[in-house]
CSV table of C-alpha atoms and ligand atoms in Angstrom, one decimal:
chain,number,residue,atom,x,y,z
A,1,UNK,CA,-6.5,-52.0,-10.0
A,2,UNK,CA,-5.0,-52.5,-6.4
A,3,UNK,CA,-3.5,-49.5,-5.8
A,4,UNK,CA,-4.1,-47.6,-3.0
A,5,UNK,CA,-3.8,-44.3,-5.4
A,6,UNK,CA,-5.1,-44.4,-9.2
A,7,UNK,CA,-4.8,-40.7,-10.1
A,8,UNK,CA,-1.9,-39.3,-8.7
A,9,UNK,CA,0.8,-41.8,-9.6
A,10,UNK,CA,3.4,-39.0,-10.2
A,11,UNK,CA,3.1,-37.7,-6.3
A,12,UNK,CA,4.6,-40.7,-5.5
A,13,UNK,CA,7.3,-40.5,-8.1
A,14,UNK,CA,10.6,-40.6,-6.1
A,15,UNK,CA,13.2,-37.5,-6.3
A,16,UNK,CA,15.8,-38.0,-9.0
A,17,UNK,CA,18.8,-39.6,-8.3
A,18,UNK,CA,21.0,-36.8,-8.8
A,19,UNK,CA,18.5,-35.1,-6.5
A,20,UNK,CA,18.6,-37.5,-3.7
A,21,UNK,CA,20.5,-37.0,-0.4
A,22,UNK,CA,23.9,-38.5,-0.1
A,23,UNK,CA,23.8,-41.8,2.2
A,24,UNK,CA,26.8,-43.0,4.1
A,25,UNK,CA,27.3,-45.9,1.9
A,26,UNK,CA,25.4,-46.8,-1.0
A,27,UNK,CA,25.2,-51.1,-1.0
A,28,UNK,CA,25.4,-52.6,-4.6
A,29,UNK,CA,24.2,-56.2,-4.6
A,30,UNK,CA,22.5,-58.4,-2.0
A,31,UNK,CA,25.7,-61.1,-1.9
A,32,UNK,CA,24.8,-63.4,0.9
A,33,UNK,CA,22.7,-64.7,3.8
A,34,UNK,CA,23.5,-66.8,6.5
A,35,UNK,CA,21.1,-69.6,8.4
A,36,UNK,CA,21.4,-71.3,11.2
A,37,UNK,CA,20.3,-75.0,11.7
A,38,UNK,CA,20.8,-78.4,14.2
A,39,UNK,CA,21.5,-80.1,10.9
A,40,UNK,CA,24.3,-78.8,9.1
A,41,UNK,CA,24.5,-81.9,6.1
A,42,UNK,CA,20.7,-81.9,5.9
A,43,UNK,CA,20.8,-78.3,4.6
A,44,UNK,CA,23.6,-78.8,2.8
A,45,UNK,CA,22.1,-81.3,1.0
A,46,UNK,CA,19.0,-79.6,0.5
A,47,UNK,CA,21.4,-76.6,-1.2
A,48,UNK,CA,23.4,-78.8,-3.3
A,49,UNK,CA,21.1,-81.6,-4.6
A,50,UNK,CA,17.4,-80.0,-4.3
A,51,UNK,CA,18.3,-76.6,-5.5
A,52,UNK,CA,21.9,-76.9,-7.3
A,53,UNK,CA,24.0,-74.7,-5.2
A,54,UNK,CA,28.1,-75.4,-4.9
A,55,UNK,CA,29.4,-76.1,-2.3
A,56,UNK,CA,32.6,-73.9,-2.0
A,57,UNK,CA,34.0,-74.4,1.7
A,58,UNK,CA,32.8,-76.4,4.4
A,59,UNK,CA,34.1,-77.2,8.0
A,60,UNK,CA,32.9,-79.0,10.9
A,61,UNK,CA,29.0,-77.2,11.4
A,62,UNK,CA,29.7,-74.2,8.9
A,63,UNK,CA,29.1,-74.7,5.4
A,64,UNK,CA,29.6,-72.3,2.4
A,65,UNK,CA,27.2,-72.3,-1.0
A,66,UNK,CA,27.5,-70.4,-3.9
A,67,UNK,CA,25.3,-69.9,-7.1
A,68,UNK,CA,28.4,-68.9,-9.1
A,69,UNK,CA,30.9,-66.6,-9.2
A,70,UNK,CA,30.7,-64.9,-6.0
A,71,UNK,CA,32.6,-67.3,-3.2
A,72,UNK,CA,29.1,-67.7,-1.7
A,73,UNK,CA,25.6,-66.8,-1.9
A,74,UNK,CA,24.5,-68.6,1.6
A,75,UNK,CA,26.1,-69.9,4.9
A,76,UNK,CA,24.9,-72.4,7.0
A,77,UNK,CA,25.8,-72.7,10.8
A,78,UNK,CA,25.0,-74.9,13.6
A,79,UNK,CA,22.8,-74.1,15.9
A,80,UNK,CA,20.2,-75.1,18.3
A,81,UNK,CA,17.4,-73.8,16.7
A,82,UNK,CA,17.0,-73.5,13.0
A,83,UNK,CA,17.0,-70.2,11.8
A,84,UNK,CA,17.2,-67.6,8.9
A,85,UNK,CA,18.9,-64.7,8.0
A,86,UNK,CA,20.9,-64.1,11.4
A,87,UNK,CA,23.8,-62.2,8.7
A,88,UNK,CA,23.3,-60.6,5.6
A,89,UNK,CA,25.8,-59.8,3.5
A,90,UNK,CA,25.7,-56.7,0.9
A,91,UNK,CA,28.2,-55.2,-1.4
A,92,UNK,CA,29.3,-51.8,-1.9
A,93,UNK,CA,31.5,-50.3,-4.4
A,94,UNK,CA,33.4,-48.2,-2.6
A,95,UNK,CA,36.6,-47.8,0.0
A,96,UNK,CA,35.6,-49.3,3.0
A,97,UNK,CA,37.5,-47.0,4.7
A,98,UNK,CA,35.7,-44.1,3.4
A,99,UNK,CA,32.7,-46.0,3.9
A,100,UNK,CA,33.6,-46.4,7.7
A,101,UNK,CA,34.0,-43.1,8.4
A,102,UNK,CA,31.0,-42.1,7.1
A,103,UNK,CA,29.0,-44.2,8.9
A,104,UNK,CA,31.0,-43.1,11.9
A,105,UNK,CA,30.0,-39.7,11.6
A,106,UNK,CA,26.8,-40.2,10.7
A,107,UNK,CA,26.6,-41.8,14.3
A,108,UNK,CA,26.1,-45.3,13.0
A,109,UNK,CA,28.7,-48.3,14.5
A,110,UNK,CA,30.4,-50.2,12.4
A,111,UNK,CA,33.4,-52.2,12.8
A,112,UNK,CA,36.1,-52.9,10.4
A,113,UNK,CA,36.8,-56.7,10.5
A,114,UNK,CA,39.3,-59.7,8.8
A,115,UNK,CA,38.0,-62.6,10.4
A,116,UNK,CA,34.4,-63.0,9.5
A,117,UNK,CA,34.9,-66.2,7.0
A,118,UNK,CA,36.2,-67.3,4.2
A,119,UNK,CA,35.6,-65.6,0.9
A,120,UNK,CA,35.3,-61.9,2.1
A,121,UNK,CA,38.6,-61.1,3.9
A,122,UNK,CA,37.8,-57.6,4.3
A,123,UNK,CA,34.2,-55.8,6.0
A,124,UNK,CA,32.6,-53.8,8.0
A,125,UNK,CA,30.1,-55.3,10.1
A,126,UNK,CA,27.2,-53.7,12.3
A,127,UNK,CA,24.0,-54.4,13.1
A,128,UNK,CA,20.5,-54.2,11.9
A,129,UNK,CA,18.4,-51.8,14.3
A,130,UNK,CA,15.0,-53.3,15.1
A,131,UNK,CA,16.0,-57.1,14.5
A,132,UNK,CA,20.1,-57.1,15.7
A,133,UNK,CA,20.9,-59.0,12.6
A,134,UNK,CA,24.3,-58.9,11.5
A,135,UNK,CA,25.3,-56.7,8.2
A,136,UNK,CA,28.4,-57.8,6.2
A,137,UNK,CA,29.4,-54.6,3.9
A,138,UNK,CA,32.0,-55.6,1.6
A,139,UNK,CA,33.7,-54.3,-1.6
A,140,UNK,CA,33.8,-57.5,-3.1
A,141,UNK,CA,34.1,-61.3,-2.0
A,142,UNK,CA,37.0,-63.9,-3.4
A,143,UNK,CA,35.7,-65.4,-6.9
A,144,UNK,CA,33.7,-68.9,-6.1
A,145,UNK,CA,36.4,-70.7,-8.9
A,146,UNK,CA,32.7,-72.6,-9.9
A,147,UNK,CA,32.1,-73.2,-13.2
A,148,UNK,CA,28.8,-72.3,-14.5
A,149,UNK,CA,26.2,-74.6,-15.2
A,150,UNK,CA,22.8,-74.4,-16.6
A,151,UNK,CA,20.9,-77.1,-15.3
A,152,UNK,CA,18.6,-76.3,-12.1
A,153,UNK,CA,21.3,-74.2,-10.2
A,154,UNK,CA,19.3,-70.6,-9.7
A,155,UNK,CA,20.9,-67.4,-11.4
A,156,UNK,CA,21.5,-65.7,-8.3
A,157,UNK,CA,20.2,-64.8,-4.8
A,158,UNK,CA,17.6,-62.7,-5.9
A,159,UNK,CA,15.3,-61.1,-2.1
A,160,UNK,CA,15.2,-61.7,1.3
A,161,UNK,CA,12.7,-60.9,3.2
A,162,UNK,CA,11.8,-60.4,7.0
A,163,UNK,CA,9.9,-59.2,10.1
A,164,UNK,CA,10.6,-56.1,11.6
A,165,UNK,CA,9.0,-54.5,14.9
A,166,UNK,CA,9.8,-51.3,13.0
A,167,UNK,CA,8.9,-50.8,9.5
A,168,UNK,CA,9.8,-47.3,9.7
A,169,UNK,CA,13.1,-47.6,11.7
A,170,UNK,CA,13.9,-50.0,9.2
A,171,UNK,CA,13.2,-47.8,6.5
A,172,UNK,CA,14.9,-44.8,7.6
A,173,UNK,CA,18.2,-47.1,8.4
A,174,UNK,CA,17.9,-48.8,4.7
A,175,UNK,CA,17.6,-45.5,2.6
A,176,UNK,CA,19.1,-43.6,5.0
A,177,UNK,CA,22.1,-44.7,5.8
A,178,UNK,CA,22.8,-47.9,3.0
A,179,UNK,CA,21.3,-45.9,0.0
A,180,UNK,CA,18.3,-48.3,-0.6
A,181,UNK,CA,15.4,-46.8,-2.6
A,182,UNK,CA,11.7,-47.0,-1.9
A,183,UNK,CA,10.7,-50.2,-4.5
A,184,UNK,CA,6.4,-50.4,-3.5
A,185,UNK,CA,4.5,-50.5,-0.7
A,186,UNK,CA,1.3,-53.0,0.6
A,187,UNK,CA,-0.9,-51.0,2.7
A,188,UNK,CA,1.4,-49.9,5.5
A,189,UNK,CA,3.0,-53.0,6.8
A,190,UNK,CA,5.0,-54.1,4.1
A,191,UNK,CA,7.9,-52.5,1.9
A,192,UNK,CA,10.0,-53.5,-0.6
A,193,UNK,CA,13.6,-51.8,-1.3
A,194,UNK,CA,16.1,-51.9,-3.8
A,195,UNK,CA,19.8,-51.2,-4.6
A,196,UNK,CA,20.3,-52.0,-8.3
A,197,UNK,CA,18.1,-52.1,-11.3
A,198,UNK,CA,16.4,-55.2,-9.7
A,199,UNK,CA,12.7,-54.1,-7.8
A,200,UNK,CA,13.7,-55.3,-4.3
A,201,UNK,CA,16.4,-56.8,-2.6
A,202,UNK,CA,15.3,-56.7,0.8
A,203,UNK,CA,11.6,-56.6,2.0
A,204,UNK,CA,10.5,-56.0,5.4
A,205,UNK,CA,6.9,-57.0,7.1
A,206,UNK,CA,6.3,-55.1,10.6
A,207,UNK,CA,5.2,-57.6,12.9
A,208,UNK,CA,4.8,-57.7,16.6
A,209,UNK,CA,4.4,-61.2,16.5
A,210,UNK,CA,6.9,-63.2,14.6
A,211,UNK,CA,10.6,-62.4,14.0
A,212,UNK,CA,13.3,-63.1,11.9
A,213,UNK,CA,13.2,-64.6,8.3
A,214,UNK,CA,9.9,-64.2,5.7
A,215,UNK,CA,11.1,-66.0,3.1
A,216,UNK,CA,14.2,-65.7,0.8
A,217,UNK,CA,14.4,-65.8,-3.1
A,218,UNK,CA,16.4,-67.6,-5.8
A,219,UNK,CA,16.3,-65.9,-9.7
A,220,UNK,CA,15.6,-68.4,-12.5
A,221,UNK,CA,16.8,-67.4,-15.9
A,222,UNK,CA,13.2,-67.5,-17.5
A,223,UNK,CA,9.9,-69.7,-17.2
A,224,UNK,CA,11.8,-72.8,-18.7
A,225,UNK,CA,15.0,-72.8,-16.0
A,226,UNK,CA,11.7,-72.4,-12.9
A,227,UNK,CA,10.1,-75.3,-14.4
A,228,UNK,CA,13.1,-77.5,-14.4
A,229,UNK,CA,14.0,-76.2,-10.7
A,230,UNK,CA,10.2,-77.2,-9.6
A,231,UNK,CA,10.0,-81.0,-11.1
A,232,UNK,CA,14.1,-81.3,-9.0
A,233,UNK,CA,12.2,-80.0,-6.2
A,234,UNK,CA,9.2,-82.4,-6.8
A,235,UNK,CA,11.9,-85.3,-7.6
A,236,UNK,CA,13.3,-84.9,-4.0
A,237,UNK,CA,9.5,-84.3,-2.2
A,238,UNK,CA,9.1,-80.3,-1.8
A,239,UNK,CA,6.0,-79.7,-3.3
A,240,UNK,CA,5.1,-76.1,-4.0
A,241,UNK,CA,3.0,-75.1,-1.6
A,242,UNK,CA,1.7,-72.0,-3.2
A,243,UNK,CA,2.1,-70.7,-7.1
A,244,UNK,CA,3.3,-70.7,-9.9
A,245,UNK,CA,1.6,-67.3,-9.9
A,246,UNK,CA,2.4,-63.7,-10.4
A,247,UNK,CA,2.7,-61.2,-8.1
A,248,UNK,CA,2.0,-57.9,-8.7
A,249,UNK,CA,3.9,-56.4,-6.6
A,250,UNK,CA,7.4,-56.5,-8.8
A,251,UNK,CA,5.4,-58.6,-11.2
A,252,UNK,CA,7.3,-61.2,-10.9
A,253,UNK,CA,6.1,-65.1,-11.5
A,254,UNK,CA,6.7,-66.7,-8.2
A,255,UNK,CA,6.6,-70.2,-6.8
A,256,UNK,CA,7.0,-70.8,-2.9
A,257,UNK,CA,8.1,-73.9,-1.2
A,258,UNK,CA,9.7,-75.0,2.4
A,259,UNK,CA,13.1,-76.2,3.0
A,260,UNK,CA,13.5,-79.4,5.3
A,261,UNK,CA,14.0,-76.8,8.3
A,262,UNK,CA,10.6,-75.1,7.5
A,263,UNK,CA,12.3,-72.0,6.2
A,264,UNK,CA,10.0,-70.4,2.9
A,265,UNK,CA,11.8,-70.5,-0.2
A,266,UNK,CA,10.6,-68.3,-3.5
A,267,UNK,CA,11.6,-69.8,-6.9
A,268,UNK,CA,10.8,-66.4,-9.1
A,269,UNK,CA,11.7,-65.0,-12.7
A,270,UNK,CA,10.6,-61.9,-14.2
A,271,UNK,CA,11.0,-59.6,-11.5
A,272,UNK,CA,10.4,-56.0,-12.5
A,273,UNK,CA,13.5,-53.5,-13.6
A,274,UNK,CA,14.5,-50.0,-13.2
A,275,UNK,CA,17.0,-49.5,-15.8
A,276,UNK,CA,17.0,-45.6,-15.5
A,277,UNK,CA,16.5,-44.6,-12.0
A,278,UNK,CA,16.1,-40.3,-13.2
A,279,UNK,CA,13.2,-42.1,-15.3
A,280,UNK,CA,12.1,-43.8,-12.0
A,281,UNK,CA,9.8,-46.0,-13.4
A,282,UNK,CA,10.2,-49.9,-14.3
A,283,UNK,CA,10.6,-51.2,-17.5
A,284,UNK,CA,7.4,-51.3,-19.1
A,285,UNK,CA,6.1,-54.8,-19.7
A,286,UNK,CA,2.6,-55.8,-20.7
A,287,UNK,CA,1.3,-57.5,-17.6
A,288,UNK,CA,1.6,-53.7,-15.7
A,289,UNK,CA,-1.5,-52.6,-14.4
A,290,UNK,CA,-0.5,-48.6,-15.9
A,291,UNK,CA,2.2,-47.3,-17.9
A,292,UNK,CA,4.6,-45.3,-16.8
A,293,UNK,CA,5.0,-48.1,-13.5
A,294,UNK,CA,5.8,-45.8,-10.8
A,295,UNK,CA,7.0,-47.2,-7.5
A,296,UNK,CA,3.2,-47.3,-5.5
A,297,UNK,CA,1.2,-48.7,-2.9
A,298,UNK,CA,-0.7,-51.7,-3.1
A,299,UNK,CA,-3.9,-52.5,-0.9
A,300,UNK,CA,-3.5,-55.6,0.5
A,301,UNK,CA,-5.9,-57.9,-1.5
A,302,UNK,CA,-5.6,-61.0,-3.1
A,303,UNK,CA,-5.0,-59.1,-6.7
A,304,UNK,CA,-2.2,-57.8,-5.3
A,305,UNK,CA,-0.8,-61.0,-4.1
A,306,UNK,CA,-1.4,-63.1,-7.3
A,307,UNK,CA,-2.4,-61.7,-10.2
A,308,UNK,CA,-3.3,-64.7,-11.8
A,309,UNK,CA,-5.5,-65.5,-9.0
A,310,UNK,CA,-5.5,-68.4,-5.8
A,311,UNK,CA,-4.3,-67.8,-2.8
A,312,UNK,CA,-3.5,-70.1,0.3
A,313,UNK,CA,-6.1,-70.7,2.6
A,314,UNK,CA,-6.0,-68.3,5.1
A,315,UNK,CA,-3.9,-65.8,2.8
A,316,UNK,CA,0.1,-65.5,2.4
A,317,UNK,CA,0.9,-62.7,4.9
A,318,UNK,CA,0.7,-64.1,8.0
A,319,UNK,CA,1.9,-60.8,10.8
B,401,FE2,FE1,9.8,-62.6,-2.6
């Protein structure tokens, strides 16, 4: 119903994996993101008490948070200015060496270091073209050592999202060279990419405007573990400030709220699959608008933005 195509789904079927172009590295799992802040035990305490995170390592203005196994899921610096997403941090499954030197020859810098922080003692690290945020790539970070819980804690990192001045020169680096795949589309200014069976993992929003961080997302096991997340949020004062609703894009059931440094944070579950990416369609569930669910895109209306209907005043893309 808010698709910019609704006859010709199967043009914009992607290639088949096995048909794809090689990429110089091919990143795994989103592992971490890093924010900066004037008030490191403010957003510490935000992490830990509001939202359930462990703390895993901290130091004088650094801080290190983990939603379970992996050593740590977000970083929190001191800075002047609060801030998100100045490093991102993304695994691949492969020999970083290997994975160096193809990056090297396919003319992209990236430089193998030890000393970024605890946790992942071994990287390559270069730089996001169109923002010049860092990128951690990483074959795997030290275990966390947390045991699980299953109180409000979120499952995992789930997105993050942000501003670009170059949707397509962010596209081109994403698939191109880290072996993301084309998730959906709204209208031309917004595009959603994935690396695993989740829909997205990173979303970008070309804006000339604004920079840096959109918003980033937290999983919830189902619709019980969101609701228990949104009355601890409401228990320490964030109120929702738009959802629970469904998006349709990934189809997921969202809720959005600020943290005490104005940063947007998503609460989500239900987030659409690809389990078979030569299929290349997500696992069909009754709320999709078609079956099969190709990868599309979406006019930019409010049925695209929540299915089940409001939307802030003034709308949620702000560019
Ligand atoms: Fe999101």
């Amino acid at each position: 119903m808010t698709t910019t195509d609704q006859t010709t789904d199967r043009e914009q079927v992607p290639a088949p994996a096995s048909a794809r172009p090689s990429t110089p590295v091919r990143v795994s799992r989103l592992g971490y993101v890093a924010f900066e802040t004037p008030d490191v035990e403010r957003l510490t305490h935000y992490y830990t008490n509001v939202l359930g995170f462990a703390l895993v390592h901290n130091s004088p203005g650094q801080a290190f948070l983990t939603t379970g196994g992996d050593h740590h899921s977000i970083v929190i610096n001191r800075a002047e200015a609060a801030g998100g997403r100045s490093v991102v941090g993304y695994e691949i499954r492969e020999d970083l060496d290997a994975a160096h030197r193809r990056l090297q020859a396919a003319g992209l810098r990236a430089e193998r270091r030890s000393d970024i922080g605890p946790g992942t003692p071994d990287a390559l690290v270069l730089t996001e073209p169109a923002t010049g945020a860092t990128l951690h790539l990483y074959e795997d970070q030290d275990p966390s050592g947390v045991s699980p819980t299953f109180d409000h804690r979120p499952s995992k990192l789930g997105h993050v999202a942000a501003y670009t001045p170059s949707l397509g020169d962010m596209r081109s680096f994403y698939e191109g060279a880290l072996g993301f795949r084309w998730a959906d589309s709204i209208s031309d200014f917004f595009v959603f990419l994935r690396c695993n069976a989740d829909h997205h993992a990173a979303n970008f929003m070309q804006s000339n405007e604004l920079r840096g961080l959109h918003h980033i997302a937290y999983e919830a096991r189902d619709l019980n573990h969101l609701q228990l997340m949104i009355d601890n949020l409401t228990k320490h004062g964030h109120t929702l400030y738009w959802g629970p609703g469904r998006h349709a894009v990934g189809h997921n059931i969202f809720t959005y709220h600020k943290d005490p440094d104005g940063n947007s944070i998503e609460l989500f579950t239900q987030l659409d699959v690809m389990l078979d990416e030569e299929q290349g369609y997500y696992e069909p569930r009754p709320w999709h608008e078609r079956f099969p669910m190709y990868p599309t895109t979406w006019e930019a209306d409010a049925a695209a933005m929540n299915m089940w209907g409001p939307v802030p005043h003034g709308g949620p893309i702000k560019r």
